[in-house]
Tab-separated table of C-alpha atoms in Angstrom:
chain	number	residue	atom	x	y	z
A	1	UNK	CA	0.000	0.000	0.000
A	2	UNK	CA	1.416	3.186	-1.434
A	3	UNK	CA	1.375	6.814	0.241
A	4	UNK	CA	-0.409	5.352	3.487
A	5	UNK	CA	1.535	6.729	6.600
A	6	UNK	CA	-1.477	4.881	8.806
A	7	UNK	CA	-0.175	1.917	10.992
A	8	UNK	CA	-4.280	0.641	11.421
A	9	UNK	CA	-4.911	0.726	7.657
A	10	UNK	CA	-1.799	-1.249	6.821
A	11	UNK	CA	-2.813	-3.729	9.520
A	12	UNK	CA	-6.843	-3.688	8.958
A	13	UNK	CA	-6.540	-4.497	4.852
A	14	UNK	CA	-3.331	-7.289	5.128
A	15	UNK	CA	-1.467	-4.622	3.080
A	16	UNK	CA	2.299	-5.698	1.961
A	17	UNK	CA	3.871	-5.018	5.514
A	18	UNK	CA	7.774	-5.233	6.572
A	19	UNK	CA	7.868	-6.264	10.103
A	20	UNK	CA	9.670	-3.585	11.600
A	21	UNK	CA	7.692	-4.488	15.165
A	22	UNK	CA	10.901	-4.563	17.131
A	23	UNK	CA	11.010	-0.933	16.528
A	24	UNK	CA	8.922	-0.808	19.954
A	25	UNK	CA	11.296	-2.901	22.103
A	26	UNK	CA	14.176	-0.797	21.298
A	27	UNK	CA	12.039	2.114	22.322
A	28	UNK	CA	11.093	1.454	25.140
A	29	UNK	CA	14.441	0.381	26.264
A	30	UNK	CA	16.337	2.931	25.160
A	31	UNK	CA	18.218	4.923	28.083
A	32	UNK	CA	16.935	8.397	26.604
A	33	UNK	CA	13.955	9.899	27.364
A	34	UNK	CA	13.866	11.731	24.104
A	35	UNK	CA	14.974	9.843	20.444
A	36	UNK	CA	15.204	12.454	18.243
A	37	UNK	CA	16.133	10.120	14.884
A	38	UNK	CA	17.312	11.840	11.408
A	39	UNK	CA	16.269	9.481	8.307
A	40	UNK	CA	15.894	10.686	4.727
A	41	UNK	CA	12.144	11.622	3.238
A	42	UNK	CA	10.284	8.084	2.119
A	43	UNK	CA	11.799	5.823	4.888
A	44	UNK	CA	8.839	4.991	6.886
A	45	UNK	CA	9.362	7.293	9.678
A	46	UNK	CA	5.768	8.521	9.848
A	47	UNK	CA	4.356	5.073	9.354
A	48	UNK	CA	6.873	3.817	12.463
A	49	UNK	CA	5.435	6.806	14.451
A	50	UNK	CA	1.931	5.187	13.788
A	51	UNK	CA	2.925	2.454	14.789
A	52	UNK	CA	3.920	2.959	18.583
A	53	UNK	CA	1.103	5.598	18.888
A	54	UNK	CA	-1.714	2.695	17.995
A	55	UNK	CA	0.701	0.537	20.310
A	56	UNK	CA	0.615	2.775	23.441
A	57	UNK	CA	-2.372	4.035	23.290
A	58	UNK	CA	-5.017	3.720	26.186
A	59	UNK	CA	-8.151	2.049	24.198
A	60	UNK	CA	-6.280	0.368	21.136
A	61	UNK	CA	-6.622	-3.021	19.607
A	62	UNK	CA	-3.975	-5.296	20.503
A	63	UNK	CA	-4.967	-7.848	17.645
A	64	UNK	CA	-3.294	-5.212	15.288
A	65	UNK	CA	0.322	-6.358	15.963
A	66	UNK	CA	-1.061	-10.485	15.775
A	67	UNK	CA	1.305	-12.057	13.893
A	68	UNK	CA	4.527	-9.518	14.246
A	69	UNK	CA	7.364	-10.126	16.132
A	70	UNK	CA	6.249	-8.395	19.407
A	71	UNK	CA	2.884	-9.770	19.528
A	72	UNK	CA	4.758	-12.848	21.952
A	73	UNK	CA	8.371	-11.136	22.959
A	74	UNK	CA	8.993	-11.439	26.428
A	75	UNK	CA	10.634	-8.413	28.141
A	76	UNK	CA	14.471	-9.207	28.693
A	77	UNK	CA	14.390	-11.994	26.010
A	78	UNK	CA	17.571	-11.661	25.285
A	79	UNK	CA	18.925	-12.065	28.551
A	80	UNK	CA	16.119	-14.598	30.060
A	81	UNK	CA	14.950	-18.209	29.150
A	82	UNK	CA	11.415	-17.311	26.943
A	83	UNK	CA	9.965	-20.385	28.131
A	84	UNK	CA	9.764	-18.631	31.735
A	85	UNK	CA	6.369	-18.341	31.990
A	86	UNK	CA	6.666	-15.459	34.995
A	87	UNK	CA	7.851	-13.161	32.220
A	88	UNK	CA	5.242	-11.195	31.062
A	89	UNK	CA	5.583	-9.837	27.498
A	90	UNK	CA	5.494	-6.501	25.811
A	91	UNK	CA	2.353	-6.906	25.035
A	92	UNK	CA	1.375	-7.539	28.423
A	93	UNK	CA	3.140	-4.645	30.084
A	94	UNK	CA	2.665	-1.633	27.833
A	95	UNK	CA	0.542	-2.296	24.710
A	96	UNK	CA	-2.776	0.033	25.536
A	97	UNK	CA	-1.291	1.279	28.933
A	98	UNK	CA	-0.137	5.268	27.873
A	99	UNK	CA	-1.476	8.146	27.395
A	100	UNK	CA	-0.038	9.298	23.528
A	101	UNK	CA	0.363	12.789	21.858
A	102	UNK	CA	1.219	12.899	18.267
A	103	UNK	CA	1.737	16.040	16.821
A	104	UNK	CA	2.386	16.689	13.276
A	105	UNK	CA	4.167	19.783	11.837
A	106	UNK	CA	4.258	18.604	8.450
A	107	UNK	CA	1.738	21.490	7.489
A	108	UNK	CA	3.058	24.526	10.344
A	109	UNK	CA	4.802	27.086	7.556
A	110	UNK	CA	3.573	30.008	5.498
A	111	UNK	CA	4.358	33.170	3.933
A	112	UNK	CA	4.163	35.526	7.568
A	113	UNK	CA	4.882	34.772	11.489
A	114	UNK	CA	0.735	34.849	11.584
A	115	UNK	CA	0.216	31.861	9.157
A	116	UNK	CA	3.003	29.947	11.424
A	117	UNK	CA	1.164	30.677	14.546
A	118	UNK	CA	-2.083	29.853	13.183
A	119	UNK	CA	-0.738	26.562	11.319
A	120	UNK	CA	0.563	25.378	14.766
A	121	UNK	CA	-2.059	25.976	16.520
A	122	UNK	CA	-4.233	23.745	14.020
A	123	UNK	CA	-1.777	21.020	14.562
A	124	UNK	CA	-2.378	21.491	18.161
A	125	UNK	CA	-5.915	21.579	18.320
A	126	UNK	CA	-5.786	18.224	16.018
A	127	UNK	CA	-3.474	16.654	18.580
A	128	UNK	CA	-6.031	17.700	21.104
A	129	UNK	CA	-9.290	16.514	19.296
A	130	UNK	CA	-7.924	12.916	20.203
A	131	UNK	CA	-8.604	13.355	23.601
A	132	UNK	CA	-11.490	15.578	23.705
A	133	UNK	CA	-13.879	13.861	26.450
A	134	UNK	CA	-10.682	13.649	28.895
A	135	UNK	CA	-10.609	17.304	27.995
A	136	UNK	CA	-14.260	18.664	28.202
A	137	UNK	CA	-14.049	16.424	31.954
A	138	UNK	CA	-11.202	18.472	33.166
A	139	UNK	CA	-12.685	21.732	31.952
A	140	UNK	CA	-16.315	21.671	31.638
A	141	UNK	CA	-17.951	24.275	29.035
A	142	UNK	CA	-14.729	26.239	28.723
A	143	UNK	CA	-13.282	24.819	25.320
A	144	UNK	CA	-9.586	26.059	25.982
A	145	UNK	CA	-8.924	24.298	22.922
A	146	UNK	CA	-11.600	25.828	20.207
A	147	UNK	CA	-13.133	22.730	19.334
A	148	UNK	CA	-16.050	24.568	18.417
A	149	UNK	CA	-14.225	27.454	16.441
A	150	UNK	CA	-11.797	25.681	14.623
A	151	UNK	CA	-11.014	28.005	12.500
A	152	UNK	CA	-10.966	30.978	14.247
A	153	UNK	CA	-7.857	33.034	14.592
A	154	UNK	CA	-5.639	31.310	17.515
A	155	UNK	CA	-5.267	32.547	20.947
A	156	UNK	CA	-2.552	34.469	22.755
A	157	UNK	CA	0.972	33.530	21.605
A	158	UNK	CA	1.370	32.892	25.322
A	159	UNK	CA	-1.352	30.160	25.827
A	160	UNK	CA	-0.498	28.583	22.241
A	161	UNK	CA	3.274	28.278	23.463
A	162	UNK	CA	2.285	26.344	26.816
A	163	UNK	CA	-0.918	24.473	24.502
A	164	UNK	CA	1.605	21.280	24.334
A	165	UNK	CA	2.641	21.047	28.108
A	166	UNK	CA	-0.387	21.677	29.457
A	167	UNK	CA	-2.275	18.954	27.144
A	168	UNK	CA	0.216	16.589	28.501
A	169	UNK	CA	-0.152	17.561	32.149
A	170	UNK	CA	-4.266	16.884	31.374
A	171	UNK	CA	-3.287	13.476	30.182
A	172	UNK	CA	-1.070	12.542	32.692
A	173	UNK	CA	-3.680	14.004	35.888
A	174	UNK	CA	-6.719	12.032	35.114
A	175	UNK	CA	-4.751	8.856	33.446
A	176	UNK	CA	-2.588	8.635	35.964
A	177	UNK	CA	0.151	7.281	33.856
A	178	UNK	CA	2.878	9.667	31.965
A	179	UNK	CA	2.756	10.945	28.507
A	180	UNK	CA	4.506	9.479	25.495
A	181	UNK	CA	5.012	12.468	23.000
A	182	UNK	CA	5.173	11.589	19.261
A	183	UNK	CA	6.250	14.509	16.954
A	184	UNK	CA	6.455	13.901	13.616
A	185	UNK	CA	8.143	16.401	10.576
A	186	UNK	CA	9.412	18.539	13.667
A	187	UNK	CA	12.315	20.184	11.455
A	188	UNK	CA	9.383	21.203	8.401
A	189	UNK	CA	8.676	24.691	9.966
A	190	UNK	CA	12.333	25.550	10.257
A	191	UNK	CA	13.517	24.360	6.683
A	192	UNK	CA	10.074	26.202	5.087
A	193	UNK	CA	10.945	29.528	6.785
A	194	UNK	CA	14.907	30.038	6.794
A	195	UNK	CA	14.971	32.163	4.110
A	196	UNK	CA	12.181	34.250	5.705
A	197	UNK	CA	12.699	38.034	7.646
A	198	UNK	CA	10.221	35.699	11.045
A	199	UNK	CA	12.584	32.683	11.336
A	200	UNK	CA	14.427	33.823	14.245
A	201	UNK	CA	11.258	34.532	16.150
A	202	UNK	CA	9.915	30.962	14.526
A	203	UNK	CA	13.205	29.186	16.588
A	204	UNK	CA	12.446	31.391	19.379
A	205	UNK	CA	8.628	30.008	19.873
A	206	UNK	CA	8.725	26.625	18.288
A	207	UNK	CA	11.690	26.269	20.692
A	208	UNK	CA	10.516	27.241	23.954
A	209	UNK	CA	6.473	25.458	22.487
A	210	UNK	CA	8.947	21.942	22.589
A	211	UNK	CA	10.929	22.931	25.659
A	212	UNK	CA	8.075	22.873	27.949
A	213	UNK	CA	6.547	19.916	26.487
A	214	UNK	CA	9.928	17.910	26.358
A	215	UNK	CA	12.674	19.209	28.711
A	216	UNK	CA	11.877	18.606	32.487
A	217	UNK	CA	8.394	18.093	32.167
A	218	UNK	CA	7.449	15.674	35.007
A	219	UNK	CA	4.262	14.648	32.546
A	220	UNK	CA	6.723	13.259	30.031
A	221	UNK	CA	7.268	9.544	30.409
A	222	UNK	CA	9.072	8.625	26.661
A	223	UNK	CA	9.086	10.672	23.301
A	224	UNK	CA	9.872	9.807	20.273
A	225	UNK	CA	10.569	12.685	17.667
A	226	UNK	CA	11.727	12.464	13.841
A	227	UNK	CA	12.845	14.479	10.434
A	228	UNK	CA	14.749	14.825	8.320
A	229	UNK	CA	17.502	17.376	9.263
A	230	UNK	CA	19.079	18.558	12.744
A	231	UNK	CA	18.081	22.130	13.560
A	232	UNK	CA	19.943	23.230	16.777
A	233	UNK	CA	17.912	24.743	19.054
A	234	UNK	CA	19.452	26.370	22.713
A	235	UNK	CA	16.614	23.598	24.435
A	236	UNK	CA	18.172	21.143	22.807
A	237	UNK	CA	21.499	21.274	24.413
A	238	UNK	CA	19.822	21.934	27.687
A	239	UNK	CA	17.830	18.467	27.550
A	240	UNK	CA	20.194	16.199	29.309
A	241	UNK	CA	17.720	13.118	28.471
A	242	UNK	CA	17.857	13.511	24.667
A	243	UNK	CA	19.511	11.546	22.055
A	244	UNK	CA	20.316	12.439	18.658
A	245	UNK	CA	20.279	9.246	16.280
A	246	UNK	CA	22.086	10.964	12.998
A	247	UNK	CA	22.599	9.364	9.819
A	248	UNK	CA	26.281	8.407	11.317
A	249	UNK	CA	24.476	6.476	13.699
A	250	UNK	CA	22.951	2.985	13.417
A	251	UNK	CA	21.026	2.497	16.496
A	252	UNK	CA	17.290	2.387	15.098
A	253	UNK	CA	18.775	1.840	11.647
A	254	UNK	CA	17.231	-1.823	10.642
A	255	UNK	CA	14.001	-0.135	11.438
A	256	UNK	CA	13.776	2.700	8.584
A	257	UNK	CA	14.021	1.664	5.104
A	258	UNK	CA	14.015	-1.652	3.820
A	259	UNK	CA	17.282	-4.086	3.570
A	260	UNK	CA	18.050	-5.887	0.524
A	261	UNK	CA	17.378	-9.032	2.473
A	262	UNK	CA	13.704	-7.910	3.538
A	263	UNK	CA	13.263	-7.501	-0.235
A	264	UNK	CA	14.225	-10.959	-1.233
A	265	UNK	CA	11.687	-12.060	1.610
A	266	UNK	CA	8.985	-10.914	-0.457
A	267	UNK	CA	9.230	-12.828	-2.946
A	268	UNK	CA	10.474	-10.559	-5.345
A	269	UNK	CA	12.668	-11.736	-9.054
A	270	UNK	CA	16.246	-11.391	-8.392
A	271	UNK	CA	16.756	-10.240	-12.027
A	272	UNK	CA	14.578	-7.462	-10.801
A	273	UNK	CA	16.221	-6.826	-7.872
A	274	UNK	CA	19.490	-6.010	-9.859
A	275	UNK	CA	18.301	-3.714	-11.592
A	276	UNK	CA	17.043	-1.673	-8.573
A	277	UNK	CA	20.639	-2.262	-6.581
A	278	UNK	CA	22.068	-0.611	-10.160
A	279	UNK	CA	19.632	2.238	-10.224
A	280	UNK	CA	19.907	2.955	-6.500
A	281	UNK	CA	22.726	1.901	-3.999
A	282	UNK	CA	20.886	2.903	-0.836
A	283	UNK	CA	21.544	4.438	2.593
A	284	UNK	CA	24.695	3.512	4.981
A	285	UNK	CA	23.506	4.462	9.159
A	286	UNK	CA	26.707	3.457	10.884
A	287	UNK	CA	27.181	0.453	9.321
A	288	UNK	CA	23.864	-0.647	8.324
A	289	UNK	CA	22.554	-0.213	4.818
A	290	UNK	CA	19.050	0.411	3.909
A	291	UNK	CA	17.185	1.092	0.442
A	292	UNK	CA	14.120	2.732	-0.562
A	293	UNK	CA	12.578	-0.122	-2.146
A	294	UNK	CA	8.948	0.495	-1.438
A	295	UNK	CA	7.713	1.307	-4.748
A	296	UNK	CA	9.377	-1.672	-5.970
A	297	UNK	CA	9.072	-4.324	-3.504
A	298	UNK	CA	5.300	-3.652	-4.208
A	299	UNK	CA	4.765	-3.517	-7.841
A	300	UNK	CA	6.935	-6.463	-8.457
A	301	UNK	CA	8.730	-4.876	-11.479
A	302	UNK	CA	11.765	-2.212	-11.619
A	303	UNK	CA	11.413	1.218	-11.647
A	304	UNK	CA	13.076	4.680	-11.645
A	305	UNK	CA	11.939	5.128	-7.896
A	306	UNK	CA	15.182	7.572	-6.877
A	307	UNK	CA	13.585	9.897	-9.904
A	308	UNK	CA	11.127	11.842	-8.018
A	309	UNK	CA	12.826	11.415	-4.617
């Protein structure tokens, strides 16, 4: 399935699906409170996103990830007999247990500072609809969100810059459980206004809109955040829980993209194959290699997939 960036509709119609299920493991276990990970455009990192959202989330369907490697993997496999039955699983122990956040800033740029603030306030307030009833509980007939004026002109700059933190204090209150924070496309509003006479005040606010959400926010229990490109930000240095996975570094690596080897597992004509490896050598994380072989591994035939990229 093509274009799809939705973890449910992959699962829902059987679509052509890479197990990449492990992804969630290493997550979880990873000694950083914030993974910020840097992987080129087309590698999945939206769909991955999806993914541990609709495998945190309080209220999802655990029969989605059926059949994928962490439907039975035992926490501390590796280290631990799996035939202990006192283990309890992943599944088990987190699947359906978190409140989630996912906010998308694919669509937060413009042509003025007003169209910024108003683009991020959208993705806000679409982050927010998610968890509407929690929120019309906690603050009966005051809609601090606009629910019913969606597109009205946004509030203070003040409010919209502690929106995020205060969402995820919400969550965390009446679920009693931490936050995990998804952010996907978080380096879009930077690389659409560099050239423009507002991006300084655009780092300023998008910085300190994160740094509340993400730096010493007792709400926070894991996030997870993902682009393309590093943008240095002052909040950045300041979060001592925060790891940068850059394309020099292969930790997360076998889970973006797709490996020659997943290819062959598919079924697909080596002839064919050749022809892809000579049209397109792939990625090298560290010292994994991955290709963008979606197009391909799909349509069973080669095709000039770098041409658009």
């Amino acid at each position: 399935m093509i274009g799809s960036q939705s973890f449910e509709k992959f699962r829902d119609l059987d679509a052509l699906f890479v197990d990449k299920s492990l992804f969630i493991e290493d997550f979880i276990n990873s000694p950083s409170q914030v993974d910020l990970i840097l992987r080129p455009r087309r590698f999945s990192k939206s769909l991955n996103l999806s993914m541990l959202k609709s495998f945190f989330r309080i209220g999802t369907d655990p029969d989605l990830f059926r059949g994928l490697v962490i439907f039975e993997r035992k926490i501390g496999a590796e280290e631990s007999s799996s035939s202990n039955e006192n283990v309890k699983t992943f599944m088990e122990e987190y699947c359906g247990k978190y409140p989630v956040l996912h906010l998308n800033l694919m669509h937060v740029h413009g042509s003025t500072w007003m169209e910024i603030l108003r683009e991020l306030w959208s993705a806000v307030q679409k982050m927010a609809e998610e968890h509407r009833s929690v929120i019309d509980l906690k603050y009966p007939g005051e809609d601090p969100f606009h629910f019913n004026k969606f597109f009205s002109d946004p509030p203070s700059e003040d409010f919209v810059k502690s929106s995020f933190s205060n969402l995820m204090q919400t969550l965390c209150e009446y679920h009693k459980k931490k936050v995990i924070v998804l952010i996907d496309e978080y380096d879009t509003p930077f690389n659409k206004t560099h050239r423009e006479v507002f991006y300084a005040q655009t780092m300023e606010f998008l910085g300190e809109f994160l740094s509340s959400a993400l730096n010493g926010n007792d709400a926070l229990f894991k996030a997870c955040i993902v682009g393309v490109g590093e943008v240095k930000m002052d909040w950045m240095s300041q979060c001592k829980h925060m790891t940068v996975h850059s394309y020099l570094n292969d930790k997360y690596s076998p889970y973006f993209g797709i490996t020659v080897e997943e290819v062959r597992q598919l079924g697909v004509d080596e002839e064919a194959l050749k022809h892809v490896m000579k049209w397109y050598g792939g990625y090298y994380f560290g010292d994994y290699q991955a290709k963008s072989v979606q197009y391909f591994g799909l349509e069973r035939q080669a095709q000039h997939i770098c041409q658009n990229s």
